[in-house]
Amino acid sequence: MQDDDTTHGPLAGFTVGVTAARRAEELGTLLKRRGAAVLHAPALRIVQLADDSELLAATEELIGHAPDVAVATTAIGFRGWIEAADGWGIGDALLETLRGVELLARGPKVKGAIRAAGLTETWSPGSESMAEVLDRLLAEGVAGRRVALQLHGEPLPGFVESLTAAGAEVVVVPVYRWMPPQDIAPLDRMLDVTAARGLDAITFTSAPAAASFLGRAETRGLLPEILGALRDDVLVACVGPVTALPLQARGIDTLQPERFRLGPLVQLMCAHLPAAARILPVAGHRVEIRGHAVLVDDELRAVPPAGMALLHALARRPGWVVARADLLRALPGSGSDEHAVETAMARLRSALGVPRLIQTVVKRGYRLALDPSADTKYGR
């Protein structure tokens, strides 16, 4: 018998969606090591613009007319910019240009990329927020100054417009763009699973990914169902406040770690998901109901989706008889034959390994055999 969360993992029995395009494997591995089942569907893809005339033109313009300030927003983007310039034979000229300007880095990863290129950043915000970068620039005063902005991959209209309104000349550097995934099928499947409440949590590591996820839901006519699921049943975890903005704009609450990294993001989920599990004393056993599995006396038991649907319906009224008709409505794709309830119930009992956890009440339905001594320490 397994005896604690360190054996089966704090996320065992939970299904977590990963929408990242890059570092998805790293995030998925962190989640799996803690027991989670992972569903991956990139919500976008990164298109490099190393051969793009727009990037070349912007780079040559900056070399010919150096900016006063340069803002680097992403490590992969900054490295890609330098590599592209090297490929065009103007890498040294670009580095020399950047060496003489006020160089702002959005966060520590970008600082690392800047220093790897032999440069030194002037300043970097502790929050890794572009809003803080904007506040600093506006406080310094940008009237008459030339600002080079390496884009995230999507336009930053609020940022650019604020600088322009304050009198700056802004030159955007489009190093890469976010595009829809080449194969949209995995994302559509994740949307279907989310709408059906088949995920316990979903993770976002960039604002464009969150926007793409919601945008695809809207295109397919699923947005109301997706928003309902994310607001009520699916925990939404974002790597930081910038990533969360498209979701919060739709009224979705998000979890965010204090340190905007994948490790702290996973640790936060390890704390919150198990805390939301339903724990009940049933027939002398401790039963913890998780997303797609159940801990019976700390032994992890995988349960089929139909069985989990029945168990959740019973757990909503622990100890009370739930009619077969009500249980039938709880089954995925429920029809009109109550025999489906009996079949799913038999499989549920088998999966739990302790048949007497669920009692049959003749001609009425089923109920969880809640211990008479159950007190308020059990529950959510």
CSV table of C-alpha atoms in Angstrom, one decimal:
chain,number,residue,atom,x,y,z
A,1,MET,CA,0.0,0.0,0.0
A,2,GLN,CA,1.2,3.5,-0.8
A,3,ASP,CA,1.5,5.6,2.2
A,4,ASP,CA,1.9,9.3,1.3
A,5,ASP,CA,2.1,11.9,-1.4
A,6,THR,CA,5.8,11.4,-1.7
A,7,THR,CA,5.1,7.9,-3.1
A,8,HIS,CA,2.5,8.7,-5.8
A,9,GLY,CA,3.2,12.4,-6.2
A,10,PRO,CA,1.2,15.4,-5.1
A,11,LEU,CA,-0.4,15.8,-8.6
A,12,ALA,CA,-1.3,12.1,-9.0
A,13,GLY,CA,-4.9,11.7,-10.2
A,14,PHE,CA,-5.0,15.2,-11.8
A,15,THR,CA,-4.9,16.1,-15.5
A,16,VAL,CA,-3.0,19.2,-16.4
A,17,GLY,CA,-3.1,21.0,-19.8
A,18,VAL,CA,0.2,22.5,-21.2
A,19,THR,CA,-0.2,25.1,-23.9
A,20,ALA,CA,3.4,26.1,-24.3
A,21,ALA,CA,5.1,26.1,-27.7
A,22,ARG,CA,8.6,26.1,-26.3
A,23,ARG,CA,9.8,24.6,-23.1
A,24,ALA,CA,6.7,22.4,-23.2
A,25,GLU,CA,8.8,19.3,-22.6
A,26,GLU,CA,10.5,20.8,-19.6
A,27,LEU,CA,7.2,21.8,-18.0
A,28,GLY,CA,5.5,18.5,-18.9
A,29,THR,CA,8.4,16.6,-17.3
A,30,LEU,CA,8.1,18.7,-14.1
A,31,LEU,CA,4.4,17.9,-13.9
A,32,LYS,CA,4.8,14.2,-14.7
A,33,ARG,CA,7.5,13.8,-12.0
A,34,ARG,CA,4.9,14.9,-9.5
A,35,GLY,CA,2.3,12.4,-10.7
A,36,ALA,CA,0.2,14.5,-13.1
A,37,ALA,CA,-1.3,13.2,-16.4
A,38,VAL,CA,-0.3,15.8,-19.0
A,39,LEU,CA,-2.2,16.9,-22.1
A,40,HIS,CA,-0.1,19.0,-24.4
A,41,ALA,CA,-1.4,21.2,-27.2
A,42,PRO,CA,0.7,24.1,-28.3
A,43,ALA,CA,-1.6,27.1,-28.7
A,44,LEU,CA,0.8,28.8,-31.1
A,45,ARG,CA,4.1,28.4,-32.9
A,46,ILE,CA,7.1,30.7,-33.2
A,47,VAL,CA,8.1,31.8,-36.7
A,48,GLN,CA,11.6,33.1,-36.9
A,49,LEU,CA,12.2,36.0,-39.1
A,50,ALA,CA,15.9,35.6,-39.8
A,51,ASP,CA,15.4,35.9,-43.5
A,52,ASP,CA,12.7,38.5,-43.2
A,53,SER,CA,13.2,41.8,-45.0
A,54,GLU,CA,11.4,43.7,-42.3
A,55,LEU,CA,13.9,42.6,-39.7
A,56,LEU,CA,16.8,43.4,-42.0
A,57,ALA,CA,15.5,46.8,-42.7
A,58,ALA,CA,14.9,47.7,-39.0
A,59,THR,CA,18.4,46.5,-38.2
A,60,GLU,CA,20.1,48.5,-40.9
A,61,GLU,CA,18.1,51.6,-39.9
A,62,LEU,CA,19.3,51.3,-36.3
A,63,ILE,CA,22.9,50.8,-37.3
A,64,GLY,CA,22.7,53.8,-39.6
A,65,HIS,CA,20.9,56.0,-37.0
A,66,ALA,CA,21.5,54.7,-33.5
A,67,PRO,CA,18.7,54.8,-31.0
A,68,ASP,CA,19.0,56.4,-27.5
A,69,VAL,CA,17.3,53.4,-25.9
A,70,ALA,CA,16.9,49.8,-26.8
A,71,VAL,CA,14.5,47.5,-25.1
A,72,ALA,CA,15.1,43.7,-25.2
A,73,THR,CA,11.9,41.8,-24.3
A,74,THR,CA,12.8,38.1,-24.7
A,75,ALA,CA,16.0,36.0,-24.6
A,76,ILE,CA,15.1,33.9,-27.7
A,77,GLY,CA,14.2,37.0,-29.6
A,78,PHE,CA,17.4,38.9,-28.7
A,79,ARG,CA,19.6,35.9,-29.5
A,80,GLY,CA,17.7,35.4,-32.8
A,81,TRP,CA,18.3,39.1,-33.7
A,82,ILE,CA,22.0,38.9,-33.1
A,83,GLU,CA,22.3,35.6,-35.0
A,84,ALA,CA,20.3,37.0,-38.0
A,85,ALA,CA,22.6,40.1,-38.1
A,86,ASP,CA,25.6,37.8,-38.0
A,87,GLY,CA,24.2,35.9,-41.0
A,88,TRP,CA,23.8,39.2,-42.9
A,89,GLY,CA,27.4,40.2,-42.1
A,90,ILE,CA,26.3,43.1,-39.9
A,91,GLY,CA,26.5,41.4,-36.4
A,92,ASP,CA,29.5,43.4,-35.2
A,93,ALA,CA,28.0,46.7,-36.4
A,94,LEU,CA,24.8,45.9,-34.5
A,95,LEU,CA,26.6,45.0,-31.3
A,96,GLU,CA,28.7,48.2,-31.5
A,97,THR,CA,25.5,50.2,-32.0
A,98,LEU,CA,23.8,48.6,-28.9
A,99,ARG,CA,27.0,49.0,-26.8
A,100,GLY,CA,26.5,52.8,-27.0
A,101,VAL,CA,22.8,53.0,-26.0
A,102,GLU,CA,20.7,52.7,-22.8
A,103,LEU,CA,19.9,49.0,-23.0
A,104,LEU,CA,16.9,47.8,-21.0
A,105,ALA,CA,16.2,44.1,-20.4
A,106,ARG,CA,12.7,42.9,-19.4
A,107,GLY,CA,13.9,40.1,-17.2
A,108,PRO,CA,16.8,37.9,-16.1
A,109,LYS,CA,16.7,35.5,-19.1
A,110,VAL,CA,17.0,38.5,-21.4
A,111,LYS,CA,19.9,39.8,-19.3
A,112,GLY,CA,21.6,36.5,-19.8
A,113,ALA,CA,21.2,36.7,-23.5
A,114,ILE,CA,22.5,40.3,-23.5
A,115,ARG,CA,25.6,39.4,-21.5
A,116,ALA,CA,26.3,36.3,-23.6
A,117,ALA,CA,26.5,38.7,-26.6
A,118,GLY,CA,29.2,40.7,-24.8
A,119,LEU,CA,26.9,43.6,-23.8
A,120,THR,CA,25.7,44.9,-20.4
A,121,GLU,CA,22.2,46.0,-19.7
A,122,THR,CA,21.6,49.4,-18.1
A,123,TRP,CA,18.6,48.3,-16.1
A,124,SER,CA,16.0,45.5,-15.7
A,125,PRO,CA,12.7,45.5,-13.7
A,126,GLY,CA,12.3,43.2,-10.8
A,127,SER,CA,8.8,42.3,-11.9
A,128,GLU,CA,9.8,41.3,-15.5
A,129,SER,CA,6.9,43.5,-16.6
A,130,MET,CA,6.8,45.6,-19.7
A,131,ALA,CA,4.6,48.0,-17.7
A,132,GLU,CA,7.4,48.7,-15.4
A,133,VAL,CA,9.8,49.3,-18.3
A,134,LEU,CA,7.2,51.7,-19.8
A,135,ASP,CA,6.9,53.5,-16.4
A,136,ARG,CA,10.7,54.0,-16.2
A,137,LEU,CA,10.9,55.3,-19.7
A,138,LEU,CA,8.1,57.8,-19.2
A,139,ALA,CA,9.5,58.9,-15.9
A,140,GLU,CA,12.9,59.5,-17.5
A,141,GLY,CA,11.2,61.4,-20.3
A,142,VAL,CA,11.3,60.2,-23.9
A,143,ALA,CA,10.4,63.4,-25.8
A,144,GLY,CA,12.7,63.6,-28.8
A,145,ARG,CA,14.4,60.3,-28.0
A,146,ARG,CA,14.7,57.3,-30.3
A,147,VAL,CA,13.6,54.0,-28.8
A,148,ALA,CA,14.2,50.6,-30.4
A,149,LEU,CA,11.8,47.9,-29.2
A,150,GLN,CA,12.4,44.2,-29.8
A,151,LEU,CA,8.9,42.8,-30.1
A,152,HIS,CA,7.6,39.8,-28.1
A,153,GLY,CA,6.4,38.3,-31.3
A,154,GLU,CA,3.1,40.2,-31.3
A,155,PRO,CA,2.7,44.0,-31.5
A,156,LEU,CA,2.7,45.9,-28.2
A,157,PRO,CA,0.3,48.7,-29.3
A,158,GLY,CA,-0.2,50.2,-25.8
A,159,PHE,CA,3.5,50.3,-25.2
A,160,VAL,CA,4.3,51.9,-28.5
A,161,GLU,CA,1.4,54.3,-28.4
A,162,SER,CA,2.3,55.5,-24.9
A,163,LEU,CA,5.9,56.2,-25.9
A,164,THR,CA,4.8,57.9,-29.1
A,165,ALA,CA,2.3,60.1,-27.3
A,166,ALA,CA,5.1,61.2,-24.9
A,167,GLY,CA,7.2,62.3,-27.9
A,168,ALA,CA,9.4,59.4,-28.6
A,169,GLU,CA,10.3,58.0,-32.0
A,170,VAL,CA,9.8,54.2,-31.8
A,171,VAL,CA,11.5,51.7,-34.1
A,172,VAL,CA,10.1,48.2,-33.7
A,173,VAL,CA,12.3,45.2,-34.3
A,174,PRO,CA,10.2,42.2,-35.3
A,175,VAL,CA,12.5,39.2,-34.5
A,176,TYR,CA,9.8,36.6,-34.6
A,177,ARG,CA,6.1,36.3,-34.7
A,178,TRP,CA,3.5,34.1,-33.0
A,179,MET,CA,1.4,32.1,-35.5
A,180,PRO,CA,-1.4,29.5,-35.1
A,181,PRO,CA,0.0,26.0,-34.7
A,182,GLN,CA,0.5,24.1,-38.0
A,183,ASP,CA,-1.5,21.2,-36.7
A,184,ILE,CA,-4.6,22.7,-35.0
A,185,ALA,CA,-6.1,19.3,-34.0
A,186,PRO,CA,-4.3,19.0,-30.6
A,187,LEU,CA,-5.5,22.5,-29.6
A,188,ASP,CA,-9.0,21.7,-30.7
A,189,ARG,CA,-8.9,18.5,-28.7
A,190,MET,CA,-7.7,20.4,-25.6
A,191,LEU,CA,-10.6,22.9,-26.0
A,192,ASP,CA,-13.1,20.0,-26.2
A,193,VAL,CA,-11.6,18.4,-23.1
A,194,THR,CA,-11.6,21.8,-21.3
A,195,ALA,CA,-15.2,22.5,-22.2
A,196,ALA,CA,-16.2,19.0,-20.9
A,197,ARG,CA,-14.3,19.7,-17.6
A,198,GLY,CA,-11.9,16.9,-18.4
A,199,LEU,CA,-8.9,19.0,-17.2
A,200,ASP,CA,-8.2,19.8,-13.6
A,201,ALA,CA,-5.8,22.6,-14.4
A,202,ILE,CA,-4.3,24.4,-17.5
A,203,THR,CA,-1.0,26.2,-17.7
A,204,PHE,CA,0.0,29.3,-19.8
A,205,THR,CA,3.5,30.5,-20.1
A,206,SER,CA,2.9,33.5,-22.5
A,207,ALA,CA,0.2,36.0,-23.2
A,208,PRO,CA,0.1,35.2,-26.9
A,209,ALA,CA,-0.6,31.5,-26.0
A,210,ALA,CA,-3.5,32.5,-23.7
A,211,ALA,CA,-4.9,34.9,-26.4
A,212,SER,CA,-4.6,32.2,-29.0
A,213,PHE,CA,-6.3,29.6,-26.8
A,214,LEU,CA,-9.3,31.9,-26.2
A,215,GLY,CA,-9.3,33.1,-29.9
A,216,ARG,CA,-9.5,29.5,-31.2
A,217,ALA,CA,-12.4,28.8,-28.7
A,218,GLU,CA,-14.2,31.9,-30.1
A,219,THR,CA,-13.6,30.8,-33.7
A,220,ARG,CA,-15.1,27.4,-32.9
A,221,GLY,CA,-18.1,28.8,-31.0
A,222,LEU,CA,-16.9,27.3,-27.7
A,223,LEU,CA,-16.0,30.5,-25.9
A,224,PRO,CA,-18.9,30.5,-23.4
A,225,GLU,CA,-18.3,26.9,-22.5
A,226,ILE,CA,-14.5,27.5,-22.1
A,227,LEU,CA,-14.9,30.6,-20.0
A,228,GLY,CA,-17.4,28.7,-17.8
A,229,ALA,CA,-15.0,25.8,-17.3
A,230,LEU,CA,-12.1,28.1,-16.5
A,231,ARG,CA,-14.1,30.2,-14.1
A,232,ASP,CA,-15.7,27.4,-12.2
A,233,ASP,CA,-13.9,24.0,-12.5
A,234,VAL,CA,-10.4,24.3,-14.1
A,235,LEU,CA,-7.6,25.8,-12.2
A,236,VAL,CA,-5.7,28.3,-14.4
A,237,ALA,CA,-2.0,28.8,-13.7
A,238,CYS,CA,0.1,31.4,-15.4
A,239,VAL,CA,3.8,31.9,-15.2
A,240,GLY,CA,3.3,35.7,-14.5
A,241,PRO,CA,1.0,38.7,-14.5
A,242,VAL,CA,1.7,39.6,-18.2
A,243,THR,CA,0.8,36.1,-19.3
A,244,ALA,CA,-2.5,36.3,-17.3
A,245,LEU,CA,-3.7,39.6,-18.9
A,246,PRO,CA,-5.8,38.0,-21.8
A,247,LEU,CA,-7.5,35.7,-19.3
A,248,GLN,CA,-8.1,38.3,-16.6
A,249,ALA,CA,-9.7,40.5,-19.3
A,250,ARG,CA,-12.3,37.8,-19.7
A,251,GLY,CA,-12.9,37.6,-15.9
A,252,ILE,CA,-10.9,34.5,-15.3
A,253,ASP,CA,-9.0,34.3,-12.0
A,254,THR,CA,-5.4,32.9,-12.3
A,255,LEU,CA,-2.7,31.5,-10.0
A,256,GLN,CA,0.7,33.1,-10.4
A,257,PRO,CA,4.0,32.2,-8.6
A,258,GLU,CA,5.9,34.9,-6.9
A,259,ARG,CA,8.9,34.0,-9.0
A,260,PHE,CA,8.0,33.9,-12.7
A,261,ARG,CA,9.6,30.5,-13.4
A,262,LEU,CA,8.3,27.0,-14.4
A,263,GLY,CA,9.5,25.4,-11.1
A,264,PRO,CA,7.6,27.7,-8.8
A,265,LEU,CA,4.6,27.5,-11.2
A,266,VAL,CA,4.5,23.7,-10.7
A,267,GLN,CA,5.1,24.0,-6.9
A,268,LEU,CA,2.1,26.3,-6.7
A,269,MET,CA,-0.1,23.8,-8.5
A,270,CYS,CA,1.2,21.1,-6.1
A,271,ALA,CA,-0.2,23.2,-3.3
A,272,HIS,CA,-3.5,24.1,-4.8
A,273,LEU,CA,-4.8,21.1,-6.7
A,274,PRO,CA,-4.6,18.6,-3.8
A,275,ALA,CA,-6.1,21.2,-1.5
A,276,ALA,CA,-9.2,21.3,-3.7
A,277,ALA,CA,-9.8,17.5,-3.6
A,278,ARG,CA,-12.8,16.2,-1.8
A,279,ILE,CA,-11.9,14.0,1.3
A,280,LEU,CA,-14.6,11.8,2.9
A,281,PRO,CA,-14.6,9.0,5.5
A,282,VAL,CA,-16.5,6.2,3.8
A,283,ALA,CA,-17.1,2.7,5.2
A,284,GLY,CA,-14.0,3.0,7.5
A,285,HIS,CA,-11.8,4.3,4.8
A,286,ARG,CA,-10.3,7.7,3.9
A,287,VAL,CA,-11.4,8.5,0.4
A,288,GLU,CA,-9.9,11.4,-1.5
A,289,ILE,CA,-11.5,12.2,-4.8
A,290,ARG,CA,-9.2,13.8,-7.3
A,291,GLY,CA,-9.6,14.6,-11.0
A,292,HIS,CA,-9.4,11.2,-12.7
A,293,ALA,CA,-8.4,9.0,-9.8
A,294,VAL,CA,-9.2,8.3,-6.1
A,295,LEU,CA,-6.9,7.8,-3.1
A,296,VAL,CA,-8.4,5.0,-0.9
A,297,ASP,CA,-6.4,5.0,2.3
A,298,ASP,CA,-3.6,6.7,0.3
A,299,GLU,CA,-3.6,4.0,-2.4
A,300,LEU,CA,-4.0,5.6,-5.8
A,301,ARG,CA,-6.9,4.0,-7.8
A,302,ALA,CA,-7.4,5.0,-11.5
A,303,VAL,CA,-11.1,5.4,-12.3
A,304,PRO,CA,-12.7,5.5,-15.8
A,305,PRO,CA,-14.4,8.8,-16.8
A,306,ALA,CA,-17.9,7.4,-16.4
A,307,GLY,CA,-17.1,6.1,-12.9
A,308,MET,CA,-15.6,9.5,-11.9
A,309,ALA,CA,-18.8,11.2,-13.1
A,310,LEU,CA,-20.9,8.9,-10.8
A,311,LEU,CA,-18.5,9.4,-7.9
A,312,HIS,CA,-18.6,13.2,-8.1
A,313,ALA,CA,-22.4,13.0,-8.3
A,314,LEU,CA,-22.5,10.9,-5.1
A,315,ALA,CA,-19.9,13.0,-3.3
A,316,ARG,CA,-22.0,16.1,-3.8
A,317,ARG,CA,-24.5,14.6,-1.4
A,318,PRO,CA,-22.4,12.2,0.7
A,319,GLY,CA,-24.5,9.8,2.7
A,320,TRP,CA,-27.7,10.7,0.8
A,321,VAL,CA,-29.3,8.4,-1.8
A,322,VAL,CA,-28.9,9.6,-5.3
A,323,ALA,CA,-31.5,8.3,-7.8
A,324,ARG,CA,-30.5,6.4,-10.8
A,325,ALA,CA,-32.1,9.0,-13.1
A,326,ASP,CA,-29.9,11.7,-11.5
A,327,LEU,CA,-26.8,9.5,-11.9
A,328,LEU,CA,-27.8,8.8,-15.5
A,329,ARG,CA,-27.8,12.5,-16.2
A,330,ALA,CA,-24.3,12.8,-14.7
A,331,LEU,CA,-22.9,10.2,-17.1
A,332,PRO,CA,-20.9,11.6,-20.1
A,333,GLY,CA,-23.1,11.4,-23.2
A,334,SER,CA,-26.0,10.0,-21.1
A,335,GLY,CA,-28.9,8.3,-22.9
A,336,SER,CA,-32.1,7.1,-21.5
A,337,ASP,CA,-31.2,3.6,-20.4
A,338,GLU,CA,-30.6,3.4,-16.6
A,339,HIS,CA,-28.8,0.1,-17.2
A,340,ALA,CA,-25.8,2.3,-18.2
A,341,VAL,CA,-25.7,3.5,-14.6
A,342,GLU,CA,-25.5,-0.1,-13.3
A,343,THR,CA,-22.7,-1.0,-15.7
A,344,ALA,CA,-20.7,2.2,-14.8
A,345,MET,CA,-21.3,1.6,-11.1
A,346,ALA,CA,-19.9,-2.0,-11.3
A,347,ARG,CA,-16.8,-0.7,-13.0
A,348,LEU,CA,-16.4,2.1,-10.4
A,349,ARG,CA,-16.7,-0.4,-7.5
A,350,SER,CA,-14.1,-2.6,-9.2
A,351,ALA,CA,-11.7,0.3,-9.8
A,352,LEU,CA,-12.0,1.5,-6.1
A,353,GLY,CA,-11.1,-2.0,-4.9
A,354,VAL,CA,-13.6,-1.7,-1.9
A,355,PRO,CA,-17.1,-2.4,-3.2
A,356,ARG,CA,-18.8,-1.5,0.1
A,357,LEU,CA,-17.8,2.1,-0.3
A,358,ILE,CA,-20.9,2.6,-2.4
A,359,GLN,CA,-24.2,1.1,-1.2
A,360,THR,CA,-27.1,0.1,-3.4
A,361,VAL,CA,-30.5,1.2,-2.0
A,362,VAL,CA,-33.1,-1.1,-3.6
A,363,LYS,CA,-35.5,0.7,-6.0
A,364,ARG,CA,-34.1,4.1,-5.1
A,365,GLY,CA,-30.5,4.4,-6.2
A,366,TYR,CA,-27.0,4.5,-4.6
A,367,ARG,CA,-25.2,6.3,-1.9
A,368,LEU,CA,-21.7,6.7,-0.4
A,369,ALA,CA,-21.5,4.7,2.9
A,370,LEU,CA,-20.4,7.8,4.8
A,371,ASP,CA,-19.2,7.0,8.3
A,372,PRO,CA,-21.6,8.2,11.1
A,373,SER,CA,-18.7,9.8,12.9
A,374,ALA,CA,-17.8,12.1,9.9
A,375,ASP,CA,-17.1,15.6,11.1
A,376,THR,CA,-16.3,18.9,9.6
A,377,LYS,CA,-12.6,18.1,9.0
A,378,TYR,CA,-13.7,16.2,5.9
A,379,GLY,CA,-14.7,17.9,2.8
A,380,ARG,CA,-13.2,20.6,0.6
